[in-house]
């Protein structure tokens, strides 16, 4: 390959990279990575391999290619088209037969490419290099959304959490992220997740109320007792499934019981942007974009996932003292009521959730003159 060659000869080289011999495949992979960061950015999509090597070398090489290009200062947007090619490779590395082989100690010990999974860092590099726009982010996160129904498995759930954490780090490094674009995306995503959660909570509450009414009106007859018992069991099941039924109707079956993973992801991205990203500025334009998020953060305080509630508490603590935000007085009053309910549920004052509640409460008392604690 010569650096002056046209994209077509380069593409021919890439097509012939696959090999049946593992050592030969590894060598060809290393050659490809060593030159890819020197090639014109216009041929990046051709460099990314479509198939070949062994499956493990393919995933390993894809991560190395992304790392090399990001390290060389790739311009955001030049990996947009490559997502369609890369995401199936990352998915196979994490959830397919490739992943199963990595978990087999006897096999993994033979090849360095099988000893570790680089899909998470590749996912982070991809999030850092794509153009930040709703269609691209939706395509990126679709890998997680498609696996939400399987998140009842602790192994799958852990992988999804790591993927979302990597995506949050990548978006924090993405230079194409703007305050306006980020806040608009956060509003849409958080509102969707919260509507699923709130509808499910309402349905579970209605089921519990119906069970209580039946229980109070039941007589000593066997038939009524059986009916009350059945309704009680159904109400308990509705609560224990983490609001699955109502969410399924509104989310179209995309793993609604685990939508909190996406909510926590959005809040993680927001916290990073508020601390050191595009939302850290206190100029009027940025604050105008942030203000609508206050109401969404308060709604997050009523969630059932500890991580999401804590992330919302931290975000509010960062914003509650900004006097130029017009929504602060209303948000502080609503947050105060939510804090009272949260503090009633924690086992003791040393619990991490209690500590986060106290920090926000202290910030409201110190920095929000209009706030009056509920009696």
PDB file of N, CA and C in Angstrom, residues 60-162:
ATOM      1  N   UNK A  60     -10.744  -7.139  17.621  1.00  0.00           N
ATOM      2  CA  UNK A  60      -9.546  -6.514  18.164  1.00  0.00           C
ATOM      3  C   UNK A  60      -9.029  -5.432  17.217  1.00  0.00           C
ATOM      4  N   UNK A  61      -9.057  -5.736  15.920  1.00  0.00           N
ATOM      5  CA  UNK A  61      -8.571  -4.787  14.924  1.00  0.00           C
ATOM      6  C   UNK A  61      -9.489  -3.577  14.815  1.00  0.00           C
ATOM      7  N   UNK A  62     -10.796  -3.802  14.861  1.00  0.00           N
ATOM      8  CA  UNK A  62     -11.737  -2.684  14.783  1.00  0.00           C
ATOM      9  C   UNK A  62     -11.484  -1.692  15.911  1.00  0.00           C
ATOM     10  N   UNK A  63     -11.257  -2.210  17.129  1.00  0.00           N
ATOM     11  CA  UNK A  63     -10.974  -1.324  18.266  1.00  0.00           C
ATOM     12  C   UNK A  63      -9.656  -0.588  18.060  1.00  0.00           C
ATOM     13  N   UNK A  64      -8.653  -1.291  17.537  1.00  0.00           N
ATOM     14  CA  UNK A  64      -7.351  -0.656  17.312  1.00  0.00           C
ATOM     15  C   UNK A  64      -7.440   0.425  16.243  1.00  0.00           C
ATOM     16  N   UNK A  65      -8.229   0.177  15.195  1.00  0.00           N
ATOM     17  CA  UNK A  65      -8.411   1.187  14.156  1.00  0.00           C
ATOM     18  C   UNK A  65      -9.062   2.449  14.713  1.00  0.00           C
ATOM     19  N   UNK A  66     -10.100   2.256  15.494  1.00  0.00           N
ATOM     20  CA  UNK A  66     -10.771   3.406  16.095  1.00  0.00           C
ATOM     21  C   UNK A  66      -9.820   4.182  17.000  1.00  0.00           C
ATOM     22  N   UNK A  67      -9.061   3.456  17.803  1.00  0.00           N
ATOM     23  CA  UNK A  67      -8.121   4.106  18.720  1.00  0.00           C
ATOM     24  C   UNK A  67      -7.081   4.922  17.958  1.00  0.00           C
ATOM     25  N   UNK A  68      -6.544   4.352  16.864  1.00  0.00           N
ATOM     26  CA  UNK A  68      -5.523   5.041  16.088  1.00  0.00           C
ATOM     27  C   UNK A  68      -6.064   6.315  15.448  1.00  0.00           C
ATOM     28  N   UNK A  69      -7.269   6.246  14.903  1.00  0.00           N
ATOM     29  CA  UNK A  69      -7.830   7.414  14.236  1.00  0.00           C
ATOM     30  C   UNK A  69      -8.228   8.502  15.222  1.00  0.00           C
ATOM     31  N   UNK A  70      -8.792   8.111  16.359  1.00  0.00           N
ATOM     32  CA  UNK A  70      -9.157   9.119  17.353  1.00  0.00           C
ATOM     33  C   UNK A  70      -7.908   9.779  17.922  1.00  0.00           C
ATOM     34  N   UNK A  71      -6.861   8.978  18.147  1.00  0.00           N
ATOM     35  CA  UNK A  71      -5.606   9.532  18.661  1.00  0.00           C
ATOM     36  C   UNK A  71      -4.984  10.500  17.661  1.00  0.00           C
ATOM     37  N   UNK A  72      -5.224  10.283  16.374  1.00  0.00           N
ATOM     38  CA  UNK A  72      -4.667  11.162  15.346  1.00  0.00           C
ATOM     39  C   UNK A  72      -5.490  12.422  15.151  1.00  0.00           C
ATOM     40  N   UNK A  73      -6.577  12.566  15.911  1.00  0.00           N
ATOM     41  CA  UNK A  73      -7.384  13.784  15.832  1.00  0.00           C
ATOM     42  C   UNK A  73      -8.396  13.782  14.717  1.00  0.00           C
ATOM     43  N   UNK A  74      -9.129  12.705  14.603  1.00  0.00           N
ATOM     44  CA  UNK A  74     -10.133  12.606  13.542  1.00  0.00           C
ATOM     45  C   UNK A  74     -11.208  13.669  13.729  1.00  0.00           C
ATOM     46  N   UNK A  75     -11.682  14.216  12.628  1.00  0.00           N
ATOM     47  CA  UNK A  75     -12.740  15.216  12.649  1.00  0.00           C
ATOM     48  C   UNK A  75     -14.093  14.542  12.864  1.00  0.00           C
ATOM     49  N   UNK A  76     -14.904  15.046  13.789  1.00  0.00           N
ATOM     50  CA  UNK A  76     -16.223  14.432  14.012  1.00  0.00           C
ATOM     51  C   UNK A  76     -17.038  14.358  12.731  1.00  0.00           C
ATOM     52  N   UNK A  77     -17.677  13.236  12.540  1.00  0.00           N
ATOM     53  CA  UNK A  77     -18.496  13.024  11.365  1.00  0.00           C
ATOM     54  C   UNK A  77     -17.902  12.047  10.376  1.00  0.00           C
ATOM     55  N   UNK A  78     -16.595  11.812  10.447  1.00  0.00           N
ATOM     56  CA  UNK A  78     -15.958  10.926   9.489  1.00  0.00           C
ATOM     57  C   UNK A  78     -16.124   9.450   9.848  1.00  0.00           C
ATOM     58  N   UNK A  79     -16.746   9.177  10.975  1.00  0.00           N
ATOM     59  CA  UNK A  79     -17.059   7.795  11.327  1.00  0.00           C
ATOM     60  C   UNK A  79     -18.559   7.514  11.277  1.00  0.00           C
ATOM     61  N   UNK A  80     -19.339   8.494  10.848  1.00  0.00           N
ATOM     62  CA  UNK A  80     -20.794   8.308  10.827  1.00  0.00           C
ATOM     63  C   UNK A  80     -21.193   7.111   9.977  1.00  0.00           C
ATOM     64  N   UNK A  81     -20.646   7.027   8.779  1.00  0.00           N
ATOM     65  CA  UNK A  81     -21.006   5.932   7.886  1.00  0.00           C
ATOM     66  C   UNK A  81     -20.436   4.597   8.367  1.00  0.00           C
ATOM     67  N   UNK A  82     -19.360   4.651   9.139  1.00  0.00           N
ATOM     68  CA  UNK A  82     -18.723   3.412   9.591  1.00  0.00           C
ATOM     69  C   UNK A  82     -19.510   2.728  10.705  1.00  0.00           C
ATOM     70  N   UNK A  83     -20.441   3.440  11.331  1.00  0.00           N
ATOM     71  CA  UNK A  83     -21.191   2.832  12.434  1.00  0.00           C
ATOM     72  C   UNK A  83     -21.926   1.580  11.999  1.00  0.00           C
ATOM     73  N   UNK A  84     -22.532   1.655  10.823  1.00  0.00           N
ATOM     74  CA  UNK A  84     -23.298   0.508  10.329  1.00  0.00           C
ATOM     75  C   UNK A  84     -22.414  -0.722  10.185  1.00  0.00           C
ATOM     76  N   UNK A  85     -21.138  -0.501   9.900  1.00  0.00           N
ATOM     77  CA  UNK A  85     -20.191  -1.597   9.735  1.00  0.00           C
ATOM     78  C   UNK A  85     -19.634  -2.081  11.068  1.00  0.00           C
ATOM     79  N   UNK A  86     -19.431  -1.146  11.988  1.00  0.00           N
ATOM     80  CA  UNK A  86     -18.758  -1.473  13.247  1.00  0.00           C
ATOM     81  C   UNK A  86     -19.674  -2.075  14.304  1.00  0.00           C
ATOM     82  N   UNK A  87     -20.882  -1.570  14.410  1.00  0.00           N
ATOM     83  CA  UNK A  87     -21.748  -1.995  15.510  1.00  0.00           C
ATOM     84  C   UNK A  87     -22.015  -3.503  15.523  1.00  0.00           C
ATOM     85  N   UNK A  88     -22.268  -4.147  14.378  1.00  0.00           N
ATOM     86  CA  UNK A  88     -22.436  -5.608  14.428  1.00  0.00           C
ATOM     87  C   UNK A  88     -21.201  -6.331  14.937  1.00  0.00           C
ATOM     88  N   UNK A  89     -20.011  -5.796  14.621  1.00  0.00           N
ATOM     89  CA  UNK A  89     -18.780  -6.400  15.120  1.00  0.00           C
ATOM     90  C   UNK A  89     -18.694  -6.286  16.632  1.00  0.00           C
ATOM     91  N   UNK A  90     -19.026  -5.110  17.169  1.00  0.00           N
ATOM     92  CA  UNK A  90     -18.995  -4.916  18.618  1.00  0.00           C
ATOM     93  C   UNK A  90     -20.046  -5.784  19.298  1.00  0.00           C
ATOM     94  N   UNK A  91     -21.211  -5.883  18.672  1.00  0.00           N
ATOM     95  CA  UNK A  91     -22.265  -6.722  19.253  1.00  0.00           C
ATOM     96  C   UNK A  91     -21.832  -8.179  19.316  1.00  0.00           C
ATOM     97  N   UNK A  92     -21.207  -8.655  18.256  1.00  0.00           N
ATOM     98  CA  UNK A  92     -20.732 -10.033  18.270  1.00  0.00           C
ATOM     99  C   UNK A  92     -19.653 -10.262  19.297  1.00  0.00           C
ATOM    100  N   UNK A  93     -18.814  -9.257  19.508  1.00  0.00           N
ATOM    101  CA  UNK A  93     -17.746  -9.370  20.500  1.00  0.00           C
ATOM    102  C   UNK A  93     -18.302  -9.462  21.915  1.00  0.00           C
ATOM    103  N   UNK A  94     -19.485  -8.889  22.135  1.00  0.00           N
ATOM    104  CA  UNK A  94     -20.047  -8.835  23.483  1.00  0.00           C
ATOM    105  C   UNK A  94     -21.115  -9.884  23.748  1.00  0.00           C
ATOM    106  N   UNK A  95     -21.926 -10.188  22.744  1.00  0.00           N
ATOM    107  CA  UNK A  95     -23.108 -11.007  23.001  1.00  0.00           C
ATOM    108  C   UNK A  95     -23.205 -12.282  22.161  1.00  0.00           C
ATOM    109  N   UNK A  96     -22.352 -12.430  21.160  1.00  0.00           N
ATOM    110  CA  UNK A  96     -22.472 -13.580  20.280  1.00  0.00           C
ATOM    111  C   UNK A  96     -21.545 -14.721  20.650  1.00  0.00           C
ATOM    112  N   UNK A  97     -21.252 -15.551  19.663  1.00  0.00           N
ATOM    113  CA  UNK A  97     -20.377 -16.694  19.883  1.00  0.00           C
ATOM    114  C   UNK A  97     -18.964 -16.259  20.236  1.00  0.00           C
ATOM    115  N   UNK A  98     -18.552 -15.113  19.736  1.00  0.00           N
ATOM    116  CA  UNK A  98     -17.234 -14.600  20.075  1.00  0.00           C
ATOM    117  C   UNK A  98     -17.132 -14.350  21.570  1.00  0.00           C
ATOM    118  N   UNK A  99     -18.195 -13.762  22.138  1.00  0.00           N
ATOM    119  CA  UNK A  99     -18.208 -13.504  23.573  1.00  0.00           C
ATOM    120  C   UNK A  99     -18.156 -14.802  24.367  1.00  0.00           C
ATOM    121  N   UNK A 100     -18.900 -15.794  23.928  1.00  0.00           N
ATOM    122  CA  UNK A 100     -18.893 -17.079  24.629  1.00  0.00           C
ATOM    123  C   UNK A 100     -17.512 -17.714  24.598  1.00  0.00           C
ATOM    124  N   UNK A 101     -16.818 -17.580  23.479  1.00  0.00           N
ATOM    125  CA  UNK A 101     -15.479 -18.149  23.379  1.00  0.00           C
ATOM    126  C   UNK A 101     -14.504 -17.431  24.305  1.00  0.00           C
ATOM    127  N   UNK A 102     -14.667 -16.108  24.452  1.00  0.00           N
ATOM    128  CA  UNK A 102     -13.782 -15.356  25.346  1.00  0.00           C
ATOM    129  C   UNK A 102     -13.946 -15.811  26.792  1.00  0.00           C
ATOM    130  N   UNK A 103     -15.157 -16.252  27.133  1.00  0.00           N
ATOM    131  CA  UNK A 103     -15.420 -16.679  28.502  1.00  0.00           C
ATOM    132  C   UNK A 103     -14.937 -18.105  28.762  1.00  0.00           C
ATOM    133  N   UNK A 104     -14.515 -18.805  27.714  1.00  0.00           N
ATOM    134  CA  UNK A 104     -13.963 -20.145  27.869  1.00  0.00           C
ATOM    135  C   UNK A 104     -12.458 -20.009  28.119  1.00  0.00           C
ATOM    136  N   UNK A 105     -12.026 -20.287  29.333  1.00  0.00           N
ATOM    137  CA  UNK A 105     -10.643 -20.037  29.735  1.00  0.00           C
ATOM    138  C   UNK A 105      -9.650 -20.772  28.855  1.00  0.00           C
ATOM    139  N   UNK A 106      -9.952 -22.027  28.511  1.00  0.00           N
ATOM    140  CA  UNK A 106      -9.014 -22.823  27.724  1.00  0.00           C
ATOM    141  C   UNK A 106      -8.749 -22.203  26.361  1.00  0.00           C
ATOM    142  N   UNK A 107      -9.793 -21.641  25.749  1.00  0.00           N
ATOM    143  CA  UNK A 107      -9.641 -21.023  24.436  1.00  0.00           C
ATOM    144  C   UNK A 107      -8.987 -19.657  24.554  1.00  0.00           C
ATOM    145  N   UNK A 108      -9.438 -18.863  25.505  1.00  0.00           N
ATOM    146  CA  UNK A 108      -8.956 -17.489  25.628  1.00  0.00           C
ATOM    147  C   UNK A 108      -7.467 -17.433  25.922  1.00  0.00           C
ATOM    148  N   UNK A 109      -6.935 -18.421  26.596  1.00  0.00           N
ATOM    149  CA  UNK A 109      -5.517 -18.390  26.968  1.00  0.00           C
ATOM    150  C   UNK A 109      -4.592 -18.576  25.772  1.00  0.00           C
ATOM    151  N   UNK A 110      -5.120 -19.013  24.626  1.00  0.00           N
ATOM    152  CA  UNK A 110      -4.285 -19.303  23.469  1.00  0.00           C
ATOM    153  C   UNK A 110      -4.015 -18.066  22.610  1.00  0.00           C
ATOM    154  N   UNK A 111      -4.899 -17.078  22.651  1.00  0.00           N
ATOM    155  CA  UNK A 111      -4.785 -15.931  21.765  1.00  0.00           C
ATOM    156  C   UNK A 111      -4.940 -14.640  22.563  1.00  0.00           C
ATOM    157  N   UNK A 112      -4.063 -13.701  22.280  1.00  0.00           N
ATOM    158  CA  UNK A 112      -4.154 -12.432  23.014  1.00  0.00           C
ATOM    159  C   UNK A 112      -5.434 -11.695  22.664  1.00  0.00           C
ATOM    160  N   UNK A 113      -5.917 -11.868  21.410  1.00  0.00           N
ATOM    161  CA  UNK A 113      -7.138 -11.196  21.010  1.00  0.00           C
ATOM    162  C   UNK A 113      -8.356 -11.727  21.734  1.00  0.00           C
ATOM    163  N   UNK A 114      -8.264 -12.951  22.248  1.00  0.00           N
ATOM    164  CA  UNK A 114      -9.388 -13.555  22.956  1.00  0.00           C
ATOM    165  C   UNK A 114      -9.309 -13.355  24.462  1.00  0.00           C
ATOM    166  N   UNK A 115      -8.211 -12.802  24.938  1.00  0.00           N
ATOM    167  CA  UNK A 115      -8.041 -12.647  26.384  1.00  0.00           C
ATOM    168  C   UNK A 115      -8.810 -11.451  26.924  1.00  0.00           C
ATOM    169  N   UNK A 116      -9.086 -10.494  26.075  1.00  0.00           N
ATOM    170  CA  UNK A 116      -9.790  -9.302  26.539  1.00  0.00           C
ATOM    171  C   UNK A 116     -10.822  -8.890  25.505  1.00  0.00           C
ATOM    172  N   UNK A 117     -11.758  -8.105  25.952  1.00  0.00           N
ATOM    173  CA  UNK A 117     -12.801  -7.583  25.069  1.00  0.00           C
ATOM    174  C   UNK A 117     -12.605  -6.078  24.934  1.00  0.00           C
ATOM    175  N   UNK A 118     -12.333  -5.636  23.724  1.00  0.00           N
ATOM    176  CA  UNK A 118     -12.073  -4.218  23.484  1.00  0.00           C
ATOM    177  C   UNK A 118     -13.305  -3.497  22.940  1.00  0.00           C
ATOM    178  N   UNK A 119     -14.453  -4.173  23.010  1.00  0.00           N
ATOM    179  CA  UNK A 119     -15.667  -3.565  22.467  1.00  0.00           C
ATOM    180  C   UNK A 119     -16.050  -2.302  23.231  1.00  0.00           C
ATOM    181  N   UNK A 120     -15.803  -2.270  24.544  1.00  0.00           N
ATOM    182  CA  UNK A 120     -16.197  -1.100  25.335  1.00  0.00           C
ATOM    183  C   UNK A 120     -15.388   0.130  24.934  1.00  0.00           C
ATOM    184  N   UNK A 121     -14.076  -0.028  24.790  1.00  0.00           N
ATOM    185  CA  UNK A 121     -13.272   1.132  24.397  1.00  0.00           C
ATOM    186  C   UNK A 121     -13.569   1.533  22.954  1.00  0.00           C
ATOM    187  N   UNK A 122     -13.867   0.546  22.102  1.00  0.00           N
ATOM    188  CA  UNK A 122     -14.251   0.876  20.723  1.00  0.00           C
ATOM    189  C   UNK A 122     -15.554   1.675  20.711  1.00  0.00           C
ATOM    190  N   UNK A 123     -16.487   1.283  21.555  1.00  0.00           N
ATOM    191  CA  UNK A 123     -17.771   1.986  21.662  1.00  0.00           C
ATOM    192  C   UNK A 123     -17.547   3.418  22.138  1.00  0.00           C
ATOM    193  N   UNK A 124     -16.628   3.605  23.070  1.00  0.00           N
ATOM    194  CA  UNK A 124     -16.315   4.943  23.556  1.00  0.00           C
ATOM    195  C   UNK A 124     -15.689   5.789  22.450  1.00  0.00           C
ATOM    196  N   UNK A 125     -14.750   5.220  21.706  1.00  0.00           N
ATOM    197  CA  UNK A 125     -14.119   5.961  20.609  1.00  0.00           C
ATOM    198  C   UNK A 125     -15.150   6.335  19.550  1.00  0.00           C
ATOM    199  N   UNK A 126     -16.074   5.436  19.290  1.00  0.00           N
ATOM    200  CA  UNK A 126     -17.107   5.707  18.296  1.00  0.00           C
ATOM    201  C   UNK A 126     -18.010   6.854  18.759  1.00  0.00           C
ATOM    202  N   UNK A 127     -18.380   6.849  20.041  1.00  0.00           N
ATOM    203  CA  UNK A 127     -19.213   7.929  20.582  1.00  0.00           C
ATOM    204  C   UNK A 127     -18.491   9.267  20.546  1.00  0.00           C
ATOM    205  N   UNK A 128     -17.160   9.227  20.635  1.00  0.00           N
ATOM    206  CA  UNK A 128     -16.384  10.464  20.634  1.00  0.00           C
ATOM    207  C   UNK A 128     -16.165  11.011  19.235  1.00  0.00           C
ATOM    208  N   UNK A 129     -16.354  10.172  18.206  1.00  0.00           N
ATOM    209  CA  UNK A 129     -15.976  10.583  16.853  1.00  0.00           C
ATOM    210  C   UNK A 129     -17.151  10.848  15.921  1.00  0.00           C
ATOM    211  N   UNK A 130     -18.357  10.374  16.267  1.00  0.00           N
ATOM    212  CA  UNK A 130     -19.491  10.597  15.368  1.00  0.00           C
ATOM    213  C   UNK A 130     -20.031  12.014  15.539  1.00  0.00           C
ATOM    214  N   UNK A 131     -20.784  12.457  14.555  1.00  0.00           N
ATOM    215  CA  UNK A 131     -21.448  13.753  14.667  1.00  0.00           C
ATOM    216  C   UNK A 131     -22.596  13.634  15.667  1.00  0.00           C
ATOM    217  N   UNK A 132     -22.651  14.568  16.610  1.00  0.00           N
ATOM    218  CA  UNK A 132     -23.706  14.523  17.617  1.00  0.00           C
ATOM    219  C   UNK A 132     -24.994  15.054  17.017  1.00  0.00           C
ATOM    220  N   UNK A 133     -25.856  14.143  16.627  1.00  0.00           N
ATOM    221  CA  UNK A 133     -27.191  14.472  16.148  1.00  0.00           C
ATOM    222  C   UNK A 133     -28.096  13.293  16.482  1.00  0.00           C
ATOM    223  N   UNK A 134     -29.397  13.539  16.656  1.00  0.00           N
ATOM    224  CA  UNK A 134     -30.304  12.486  17.152  1.00  0.00           C
ATOM    225  C   UNK A 134     -30.230  11.185  16.372  1.00  0.00           C
ATOM    226  N   UNK A 135     -30.160  11.253  15.049  1.00  0.00           N
ATOM    227  CA  UNK A 135     -30.153  10.012  14.263  1.00  0.00           C
ATOM    228  C   UNK A 135     -28.914   9.174  14.551  1.00  0.00           C
ATOM    229  N   UNK A 136     -27.758   9.829  14.699  1.00  0.00           N
ATOM    230  CA  UNK A 136     -26.531   9.089  14.995  1.00  0.00           C
ATOM    231  C   UNK A 136     -26.544   8.502  16.391  1.00  0.00           C
ATOM    232  N   UNK A 137     -27.017   9.276  17.368  1.00  0.00           N
ATOM    233  CA  UNK A 137     -27.043   8.776  18.739  1.00  0.00           C
ATOM    234  C   UNK A 137     -28.043   7.631  18.860  1.00  0.00           C
ATOM    235  N   UNK A 138     -29.168   7.750  18.181  1.00  0.00           N
ATOM    236  CA  UNK A 138     -30.143   6.651  18.207  1.00  0.00           C
ATOM    237  C   UNK A 138     -29.554   5.377  17.623  1.00  0.00           C
ATOM    238  N   UNK A 139     -28.809   5.522  16.537  1.00  0.00           N
ATOM    239  CA  UNK A 139     -28.172   4.347  15.928  1.00  0.00           C
ATOM    240  C   UNK A 139     -27.129   3.747  16.858  1.00  0.00           C
ATOM    241  N   UNK A 140     -26.388   4.602  17.540  1.00  0.00           N
ATOM    242  CA  UNK A 140     -25.370   4.129  18.474  1.00  0.00           C
ATOM    243  C   UNK A 140     -25.998   3.389  19.654  1.00  0.00           C
ATOM    244  N   UNK A 141     -27.062   3.964  20.228  1.00  0.00           N
ATOM    245  CA  UNK A 141     -27.687   3.402  21.416  1.00  0.00           C
ATOM    246  C   UNK A 141     -28.598   2.221  21.072  1.00  0.00           C
ATOM    247  N   UNK A 142     -28.920   2.042  19.809  1.00  0.00           N
ATOM    248  CA  UNK A 142     -29.790   0.929  19.428  1.00  0.00           C
ATOM    249  C   UNK A 142     -29.178  -0.415  19.824  1.00  0.00           C
ATOM    250  N   UNK A 143     -27.864  -0.494  19.840  1.00  0.00           N
ATOM    251  CA  UNK A 143     -27.203  -1.713  20.288  1.00  0.00           C
ATOM    252  C   UNK A 143     -27.627  -2.076  21.701  1.00  0.00           C
ATOM    253  N   UNK A 144     -27.782  -1.067  22.567  1.00  0.00           N
ATOM    254  CA  UNK A 144     -28.216  -1.299  23.948  1.00  0.00           C
ATOM    255  C   UNK A 144     -29.714  -1.550  24.004  1.00  0.00           C
ATOM    256  N   UNK A 145     -30.486  -0.737  23.291  1.00  0.00           N
ATOM    257  CA  UNK A 145     -31.944  -0.880  23.336  1.00  0.00           C
ATOM    258  C   UNK A 145     -32.386  -2.274  22.896  1.00  0.00           C
ATOM    259  N   UNK A 146     -31.724  -2.814  21.893  1.00  0.00           N
ATOM    260  CA  UNK A 146     -32.106  -4.131  21.387  1.00  0.00           C
ATOM    261  C   UNK A 146     -31.883  -5.227  22.418  1.00  0.00           C
ATOM    262  N   UNK A 147     -31.007  -4.986  23.384  1.00  0.00           N
ATOM    263  CA  UNK A 147     -30.686  -6.000  24.389  1.00  0.00           C
ATOM    264  C   UNK A 147     -31.402  -5.779  25.714  1.00  0.00           C
ATOM    265  N   UNK A 148     -32.194  -4.718  25.819  1.00  0.00           N
ATOM    266  CA  UNK A 148     -32.877  -4.429  27.080  1.00  0.00           C
ATOM    267  C   UNK A 148     -33.799  -5.566  27.546  1.00  0.00           C
ATOM    268  N   UNK A 149     -34.540  -6.236  26.648  1.00  0.00           N
ATOM    269  CA  UNK A 149     -35.378  -7.339  27.128  1.00  0.00           C
ATOM    270  C   UNK A 149     -34.592  -8.453  27.801  1.00  0.00           C
ATOM    271  N   UNK A 150     -33.314  -8.596  27.440  1.00  0.00           N
ATOM    272  CA  UNK A 150     -32.480  -9.641  28.041  1.00  0.00           C
ATOM    273  C   UNK A 150     -31.734  -9.165  29.279  1.00  0.00           C
ATOM    274  N   UNK A 151     -31.980  -7.917  29.707  1.00  0.00           N
ATOM    275  CA  UNK A 151     -31.242  -7.349  30.832  1.00  0.00           C
ATOM    276  C   UNK A 151     -31.646  -7.931  32.176  1.00  0.00           C
ATOM    277  N   UNK A 152     -32.636  -8.819  32.197  1.00  0.00           N
ATOM    278  CA  UNK A 152     -32.935  -9.521  33.448  1.00  0.00           C
ATOM    279  C   UNK A 152     -31.764 -10.406  33.854  1.00  0.00           C
ATOM    280  N   UNK A 153     -30.943 -10.796  32.899  1.00  0.00           N
ATOM    281  CA  UNK A 153     -29.727 -11.539  33.201  1.00  0.00           C
ATOM    282  C   UNK A 153     -28.677 -10.586  33.761  1.00  0.00           C
ATOM    283  N   UNK A 154     -28.118 -10.874  34.940  1.00  0.00           N
ATOM    284  CA  UNK A 154     -27.098  -9.976  35.518  1.00  0.00           C
ATOM    285  C   UNK A 154     -25.903  -9.778  34.594  1.00  0.00           C
ATOM    286  N   UNK A 155     -25.530 -10.816  33.850  1.00  0.00           N
ATOM    287  CA  UNK A 155     -24.382 -10.709  32.951  1.00  0.00           C
ATOM    288  C   UNK A 155     -24.671  -9.720  31.833  1.00  0.00           C
ATOM    289  N   UNK A 156     -25.832  -9.858  31.201  1.00  0.00           N
ATOM    290  CA  UNK A 156     -26.199  -8.941  30.120  1.00  0.00           C
ATOM    291  C   UNK A 156     -26.360  -7.528  30.653  1.00  0.00           C
ATOM    292  N   UNK A 157     -27.005  -7.389  31.812  1.00  0.00           N
ATOM    293  CA  UNK A 157     -27.211  -6.058  32.381  1.00  0.00           C
ATOM    294  C   UNK A 157     -25.873  -5.376  32.678  1.00  0.00           C
ATOM    295  N   UNK A 158     -24.917  -6.123  33.197  1.00  0.00           N
ATOM    296  CA  UNK A 158     -23.598  -5.550  33.472  1.00  0.00           C
ATOM    297  C   UNK A 158     -22.921  -5.072  32.196  1.00  0.00           C
ATOM    298  N   UNK A 159     -23.043  -5.843  31.125  1.00  0.00           N
ATOM    299  CA  UNK A 159     -22.452  -5.432  29.852  1.00  0.00           C
ATOM    300  C   UNK A 159     -23.113  -4.174  29.313  1.00  0.00           C
ATOM    301  N   UNK A 160     -24.426  -4.090  29.430  1.00  0.00           N
ATOM    302  CA  UNK A 160     -25.132  -2.897  28.955  1.00  0.00           C
ATOM    303  C   UNK A 160     -24.732  -1.670  29.761  1.00  0.00           C
ATOM    304  N   UNK A 161     -24.584  -1.831  31.067  1.00  0.00           N
ATOM    305  CA  UNK A 161     -24.161  -0.713  31.912  1.00  0.00           C
ATOM    306  C   UNK A 161     -22.765  -0.232  31.524  1.00  0.00           C
ATOM    307  N   UNK A 162     -21.877  -1.170  31.229  1.00  0.00           N
ATOM    308  CA  UNK A 162     -20.527  -0.789  30.824  1.00  0.00           C
ATOM    309  C   UNK A 162     -20.528  -0.109  29.459  1.00  0.00           C
TER     310      UNK A 162
END
